[in-house]
Amino acid sequence: MNPILRATGITRRYGERIGCADIGFDLYPGEVMGIVGESGSGKSTLLNCLAGQLTPDAGSILFDSAQQGVCDLLTLSEMQRRTLARTELAFVHQNPRDGLRMSVSAGGNVGERLMGVGARHYANIREQALSWLERVEIPADRIDDRPSQFSGGMQQRLQIARNLVTGPRLVFMDEPTGGLDVSVQARLLDLLRGLVRQMGLSAIVVTHDLAVVRLLADRILVMKDGQVIEAGLTDQVLDDPHHAYTQLLVASVLQA
Ligand code: ADP
Ligand code: MG
């Protein structure tokens, strides 16, 4: 089986400061990879490079596209990249406001993505939007409400519906449960886990919360000072961390 994503030598500096340095890994179809590490360790820099939101100074990111075959996300034309972003890739932001259109109804937020991949029949779009709202536990009678009228947890569930409705193959998530109440986080995490499994999604999840990787991630990368210092199966790394830094992280001594 070919990896769905093969990252090699991903490096990004901010002037003299290192964001992330020489990161490489393979992600296989249906796998969820967690990226953990204390604040400032380079998690977001790496994720944003992978997701095309930040241009790395060096490296390659091979994506095994269903439509375009294996392609380097860093050398695609803008049009090819946008096509992939609409169809095969998705990004769930920590702050739902960054991933939603706040001035558009909940149904519109979901339906818009369907139109982006060619759906035109209004009744079908509404029906599909409705079924996705249901899937993320948003009551049907909220379909015409704007996200600003929703709670934080509901906004995040809407962002997830908006991003998954087109059936992407690879989803990037940056602290998907960050900034929510603990009880809301647990429910969202359950929902995410169910969707990832049902849809057979491949995903890369950045989180400071080891409970999130425990539940979602098959494998993890532990980052420190822009580098990966430990990598492996989630249970192995968390139950038997080899690197002293990972041991501190697991013992919650470090402020993640
Ligand atoms: P994390 O997501 O793990 O908290 P980041 O990727 O945000 O880490 O940051 C990694 C390093 O890069 C840190 O030293 C941070 O200060 C630096 N950094 C991140 N973004 C910028 C930026 N826009 N300008 C300058 N330095 C940055
Ligand atoms: Mg970050």
Tab-separated table of C-alpha atoms and ligand atoms in Angstrom:
chain	number	residue	atom	x	y	z
A	1	MET	CA	0.000	0.000	0.000
A	2	ASN	CA	1.289	3.470	-0.887
A	3	PRO	CA	1.269	6.220	1.713
A	4	ILE	CA	-1.456	8.810	1.162
A	5	LEU	CA	1.015	11.445	2.336
A	6	ARG	CA	4.799	11.327	2.333
A	7	ALA	CA	6.518	14.343	3.867
A	8	THR	CA	10.272	14.740	3.518
A	9	GLY	CA	12.638	17.352	4.893
A	10	ILE	CA	9.952	19.895	5.803
A	11	THR	CA	11.768	22.974	7.050
A	12	ARG	CA	10.406	26.409	7.829
A	13	ARG	CA	12.227	29.303	9.468
A	14	TYR	CA	10.987	32.658	10.684
A	15	GLY	CA	14.083	34.768	10.166
A	16	GLU	CA	16.676	33.302	12.521
A	17	ARG	CA	14.094	31.325	14.426
A	18	ILE	CA	13.290	27.747	13.484
A	19	GLY	CA	9.620	26.892	13.048
A	20	CYS	CA	10.199	23.268	12.113
A	21	ALA	CA	13.275	21.518	10.776
A	22	ASP	CA	13.734	18.540	8.496
A	23	ILE	CA	10.512	16.721	9.351
A	24	GLY	CA	9.662	13.547	7.491
A	25	PHE	CA	7.022	10.837	7.865
A	26	ASP	CA	4.632	8.633	5.920
A	27	LEU	CA	0.892	8.580	6.562
A	28	TYR	CA	-1.033	5.567	5.301
A	29	PRO	CA	-4.665	5.563	4.139
A	30	GLY	CA	-7.074	5.406	7.070
A	31	GLU	CA	-4.393	6.349	9.574
A	32	VAL	CA	-4.657	9.162	12.082
A	33	MET	CA	-1.415	10.795	13.140
A	34	GLY	CA	-1.184	13.059	16.161
A	35	ILE	CA	1.393	15.821	16.555
A	36	VAL	CA	2.111	16.723	20.171
A	37	GLY	CA	4.611	18.920	21.971
A	38	GLU	CA	4.736	21.926	24.248
A	39	SER	CA	3.688	25.372	23.078
A	40	GLY	CA	6.197	26.767	20.559
A	41	SER	CA	7.537	23.341	19.572
A	42	GLY	CA	6.509	23.799	15.932
A	43	LYS	CA	3.240	21.857	15.694
A	44	SER	CA	1.225	24.533	13.917
A	45	THR	CA	4.111	25.475	11.636
A	46	LEU	CA	4.383	21.867	10.489
A	47	LEU	CA	0.629	21.415	10.072
A	48	ASN	CA	0.261	24.658	8.148
A	49	CYS	CA	3.112	23.650	5.846
A	50	LEU	CA	1.491	20.262	5.233
A	51	ALA	CA	-1.907	21.810	4.593
A	52	GLY	CA	-0.608	24.429	2.174
A	53	GLN	CA	-1.307	27.388	4.448
A	54	LEU	CA	2.382	28.176	4.856
A	55	THR	CA	5.178	27.643	2.338
A	56	PRO	CA	8.117	25.690	3.737
A	57	ASP	CA	11.682	26.750	2.867
A	58	ALA	CA	12.528	23.175	1.947
A	59	GLY	CA	11.000	19.746	1.635
A	60	SER	CA	8.458	17.846	-0.380
A	61	ILE	CA	4.924	16.712	0.406
A	62	LEU	CA	3.776	13.903	-1.827
A	63	PHE	CA	0.026	13.347	-1.792
A	64	ASP	CA	-1.496	10.289	-3.410
A	65	SER	CA	-4.450	12.002	-5.052
A	66	ALA	CA	-7.410	9.944	-6.282
A	67	GLN	CA	-7.825	12.356	-9.211
A	68	GLN	CA	-4.320	13.534	-9.997
A	69	GLY	CA	-2.128	10.600	-8.935
A	70	VAL	CA	0.902	11.180	-6.723
A	71	CYS	CA	1.697	14.886	-6.727
A	72	ASP	CA	3.911	17.222	-4.710
A	73	LEU	CA	1.601	19.637	-2.942
A	74	LEU	CA	4.390	22.213	-2.941
A	75	THR	CA	4.814	22.373	-6.688
A	76	LEU	CA	1.171	22.116	-7.797
A	77	SER	CA	-0.333	24.981	-9.703
A	78	GLU	CA	-2.649	27.206	-7.688
A	79	MET	CA	-5.615	25.793	-9.607
A	80	GLN	CA	-4.680	22.162	-8.958
A	81	ARG	CA	-4.143	22.937	-5.288
A	82	ARG	CA	-7.534	24.601	-5.009
A	83	THR	CA	-9.213	21.680	-6.697
A	84	LEU	CA	-7.645	19.308	-4.185
A	85	ALA	CA	-8.583	21.585	-1.301
A	86	ARG	CA	-12.214	21.495	-2.444
A	87	THR	CA	-12.373	17.749	-2.970
A	88	GLU	CA	-9.774	15.528	-1.329
A	89	LEU	CA	-8.363	17.683	1.482
A	90	ALA	CA	-9.978	19.411	4.439
A	91	PHE	CA	-8.830	21.621	7.298
A	92	VAL	CA	-10.545	21.948	10.674
A	93	HIS	CA	-9.390	25.053	12.545
A	94	GLN	CA	-9.208	25.389	16.305
A	95	ASN	CA	-11.401	28.457	16.134
A	96	PRO	CA	-14.640	27.668	14.263
A	97	ARG	CA	-14.752	31.287	13.087
A	98	ASP	CA	-11.710	30.602	10.927
A	99	GLY	CA	-13.424	27.688	9.211
A	100	LEU	CA	-17.019	28.910	8.948
A	101	ARG	CA	-18.765	31.723	7.157
A	102	MET	CA	-20.387	33.445	10.076
A	103	SER	CA	-22.803	35.482	7.932
A	104	VAL	CA	-24.227	32.400	6.213
A	105	SER	CA	-26.804	29.974	7.686
A	106	ALA	CA	-25.743	26.587	9.040
A	107	GLY	CA	-27.315	24.861	6.036
A	108	GLY	CA	-25.609	27.347	3.729
A	109	ASN	CA	-22.224	26.645	5.288
A	110	VAL	CA	-22.580	22.975	4.450
A	111	GLY	CA	-24.392	23.417	1.132
A	112	GLU	CA	-21.802	25.859	-0.155
A	113	ARG	CA	-19.175	23.119	-0.079
A	114	LEU	CA	-21.436	20.806	-2.062
A	115	MET	CA	-21.902	23.533	-4.660
A	116	GLY	CA	-18.132	23.895	-4.742
A	117	VAL	CA	-17.923	20.353	-6.074
A	118	GLY	CA	-20.689	20.823	-8.617
A	119	ALA	CA	-23.982	20.196	-6.812
A	120	ARG	CA	-26.723	22.365	-8.312
A	121	HIS	CA	-30.084	20.926	-7.334
A	122	TYR	CA	-31.351	23.029	-4.414
A	123	ALA	CA	-33.563	20.356	-2.818
A	124	ASN	CA	-30.759	17.788	-2.919
A	125	ILE	CA	-28.255	20.202	-1.442
A	126	ARG	CA	-30.621	21.074	1.382
A	127	GLU	CA	-31.373	17.436	2.027
A	128	GLN	CA	-27.683	16.524	2.190
A	129	ALA	CA	-26.929	19.514	4.402
A	130	LEU	CA	-29.731	18.423	6.712
A	131	SER	CA	-28.439	14.899	6.943
A	132	TRP	CA	-24.961	16.203	7.803
A	133	LEU	CA	-26.335	18.501	10.489
A	134	GLU	CA	-28.016	15.444	11.942
A	135	ARG	CA	-24.778	13.513	11.752
A	136	VAL	CA	-22.996	16.126	13.832
A	137	GLU	CA	-25.920	16.365	16.251
A	138	ILE	CA	-27.228	19.781	15.237
A	139	PRO	CA	-31.044	19.860	15.438
A	140	ALA	CA	-32.745	20.080	12.041
A	141	ASP	CA	-34.678	23.183	13.074
A	142	ARG	CA	-31.409	25.127	13.382
A	143	ILE	CA	-30.621	24.774	9.661
A	144	ASP	CA	-31.496	28.379	8.858
A	145	ASP	CA	-29.764	29.861	11.901
A	146	ARG	CA	-26.394	31.537	11.612
A	147	PRO	CA	-23.392	30.018	13.385
A	148	SER	CA	-23.113	33.109	15.579
A	149	GLN	CA	-26.299	31.909	17.306
A	150	PHE	CA	-24.652	28.570	18.138
A	151	SER	CA	-22.646	27.526	21.180
A	152	GLY	CA	-18.903	26.973	20.717
A	153	GLY	CA	-19.309	23.212	20.602
A	154	MET	CA	-22.100	23.431	18.039
A	155	GLN	CA	-20.047	25.817	15.896
A	156	GLN	CA	-17.205	23.337	15.937
A	157	ARG	CA	-19.545	20.505	14.929
A	158	LEU	CA	-20.824	22.664	12.091
A	159	GLN	CA	-17.279	23.340	10.952
A	160	ILE	CA	-16.701	19.601	10.911
A	161	ALA	CA	-19.852	18.994	8.843
A	162	ARG	CA	-18.838	21.736	6.395
A	163	ASN	CA	-15.443	20.104	5.969
A	164	LEU	CA	-16.539	16.490	5.702
A	165	VAL	CA	-19.642	16.842	3.526
A	166	THR	CA	-17.608	16.549	0.332
A	167	GLY	CA	-15.994	13.284	1.493
A	168	PRO	CA	-12.342	14.372	1.680
A	169	ARG	CA	-9.640	11.709	2.014
A	170	LEU	CA	-7.182	13.607	4.183
A	171	VAL	CA	-8.170	15.969	6.970
A	172	PHE	CA	-5.881	18.361	8.851
A	173	MET	CA	-6.999	19.429	12.311
A	174	ASP	CA	-5.388	22.028	14.564
A	175	GLU	CA	-6.517	21.624	18.181
A	176	PRO	CA	-10.047	20.613	17.129
A	177	THR	CA	-11.247	20.452	20.737
A	178	GLY	CA	-9.202	23.366	22.049
A	179	GLY	CA	-10.994	26.250	23.701
A	180	LEU	CA	-14.093	24.186	24.583
A	181	ASP	CA	-15.420	23.119	27.980
A	182	VAL	CA	-14.181	19.734	29.104
A	183	SER	CA	-17.604	18.045	28.865
A	184	VAL	CA	-18.125	19.498	25.386
A	185	GLN	CA	-14.645	18.319	24.360
A	186	ALA	CA	-15.397	14.720	25.286
A	187	ARG	CA	-18.567	14.650	23.197
A	188	LEU	CA	-16.861	16.276	20.224
A	189	LEU	CA	-14.001	13.837	20.456
A	190	ASP	CA	-16.417	10.875	20.409
A	191	LEU	CA	-18.152	12.327	17.395
A	192	LEU	CA	-14.884	12.928	15.562
A	193	ARG	CA	-13.672	9.442	16.300
A	194	GLY	CA	-16.901	7.958	14.934
A	195	LEU	CA	-16.731	10.011	11.741
A	196	VAL	CA	-13.056	9.237	11.138
A	197	ARG	CA	-13.786	5.525	11.460
A	198	GLN	CA	-17.002	5.485	9.436
A	199	MET	CA	-15.461	7.463	6.608
A	200	GLY	CA	-12.079	5.721	6.750
A	201	LEU	CA	-10.428	9.131	6.870
A	202	SER	CA	-6.728	9.774	7.005
A	203	ALA	CA	-6.013	12.624	9.361
A	204	ILE	CA	-3.286	14.678	10.966
A	205	VAL	CA	-4.257	16.168	14.306
A	206	VAL	CA	-2.266	18.759	16.212
A	207	THR	CA	-3.096	18.872	19.883
A	208	HIS	CA	-1.589	19.776	23.210
A	209	ASP	CA	-4.040	17.357	24.819
A	210	LEU	CA	-2.735	13.810	25.161
A	211	ALA	CA	-6.291	12.553	25.788
A	212	VAL	CA	-7.110	13.627	22.238
A	213	VAL	CA	-4.265	11.626	20.695
A	214	ARG	CA	-5.039	8.656	22.921
A	215	LEU	CA	-8.541	8.511	21.526
A	216	LEU	CA	-7.954	9.569	17.925
A	217	ALA	CA	-4.412	8.877	16.822
A	218	ASP	CA	-2.867	5.597	15.716
A	219	ARG	CA	0.596	7.116	15.739
A	220	ILE	CA	2.174	10.247	17.129
A	221	LEU	CA	5.067	12.559	16.489
A	222	VAL	CA	6.483	14.310	19.533
A	223	MET	CA	7.955	17.710	18.684
A	224	LYS	CA	10.440	19.856	20.560
A	225	ASP	CA	12.216	22.963	19.278
A	226	GLY	CA	10.960	22.368	15.742
A	227	GLN	CA	12.138	18.782	15.545
A	228	VAL	CA	10.554	15.378	15.949
A	229	ILE	CA	12.239	13.814	18.952
A	230	GLU	CA	10.106	10.696	19.280
A	231	ALA	CA	7.656	8.918	17.001
A	232	GLY	CA	5.721	5.687	17.107
A	233	LEU	CA	2.437	4.006	17.888
A	234	THR	CA	0.410	6.166	20.263
A	235	ASP	CA	0.074	3.604	23.050
A	236	GLN	CA	3.716	2.643	22.854
A	237	VAL	CA	4.966	6.215	22.994
A	238	LEU	CA	2.601	7.304	25.765
A	239	ASP	CA	2.937	4.174	27.891
A	240	ASP	CA	6.674	3.779	27.453
A	241	PRO	CA	8.181	7.087	26.388
A	242	HIS	CA	11.884	6.847	25.612
A	243	HIS	CA	12.850	10.476	25.409
A	244	ALA	CA	13.071	12.395	28.690
A	245	TYR	CA	11.024	15.218	27.173
A	246	THR	CA	8.213	12.829	26.233
A	247	GLN	CA	8.315	11.438	29.763
A	248	LEU	CA	7.824	14.950	31.131
A	249	LEU	CA	5.029	15.581	28.638
A	250	VAL	CA	3.241	12.395	29.661
A	251	ALA	CA	3.724	13.246	33.328
A	252	SER	CA	2.073	16.609	32.473
A	253	VAL	CA	5.036	18.448	33.900
A	254	LEU	CA	5.407	20.464	30.733
A	255	GLN	CA	2.903	23.110	29.799
A	256	ALA	CA	1.756	21.706	26.477
B	1	ADP	P1	3.225	25.367	18.350
B	1	ADP	O1	2.103	25.305	17.386
B	1	ADP	O2	3.777	24.026	18.724
B	1	ADP	O3	2.871	26.175	19.572
B	1	ADP	P2	4.491	27.109	16.407
B	1	ADP	O4	4.594	26.327	15.162
B	1	ADP	O5	3.414	28.097	16.513
B	1	ADP	O6	4.448	26.101	17.656
B	1	ADP	O7	5.871	27.865	16.657
B	1	ADP	C1	7.153	27.251	16.480
B	1	ADP	C2	8.244	28.310	16.635
B	1	ADP	O8	8.147	29.239	15.561
B	1	ADP	C3	8.149	29.110	17.925
B	1	ADP	O9	9.455	29.429	18.337
B	1	ADP	C4	7.411	30.360	17.501
B	1	ADP	O10	7.760	31.457	18.308
B	1	ADP	C5	7.923	30.555	16.073
B	1	ADP	N1	6.897	31.208	15.233
B	1	ADP	C6	5.685	30.724	14.898
B	1	ADP	N2	5.015	31.569	14.099
B	1	ADP	C7	5.841	32.647	13.934
B	1	ADP	C8	5.741	33.866	13.191
B	1	ADP	N3	4.652	34.165	12.461
B	1	ADP	N4	6.789	34.719	13.252
B	1	ADP	C9	7.909	34.435	13.967
B	1	ADP	N5	8.051	33.295	14.674
B	1	ADP	C10	7.059	32.406	14.651
B	2	MG	MG	0.110	26.008	17.627
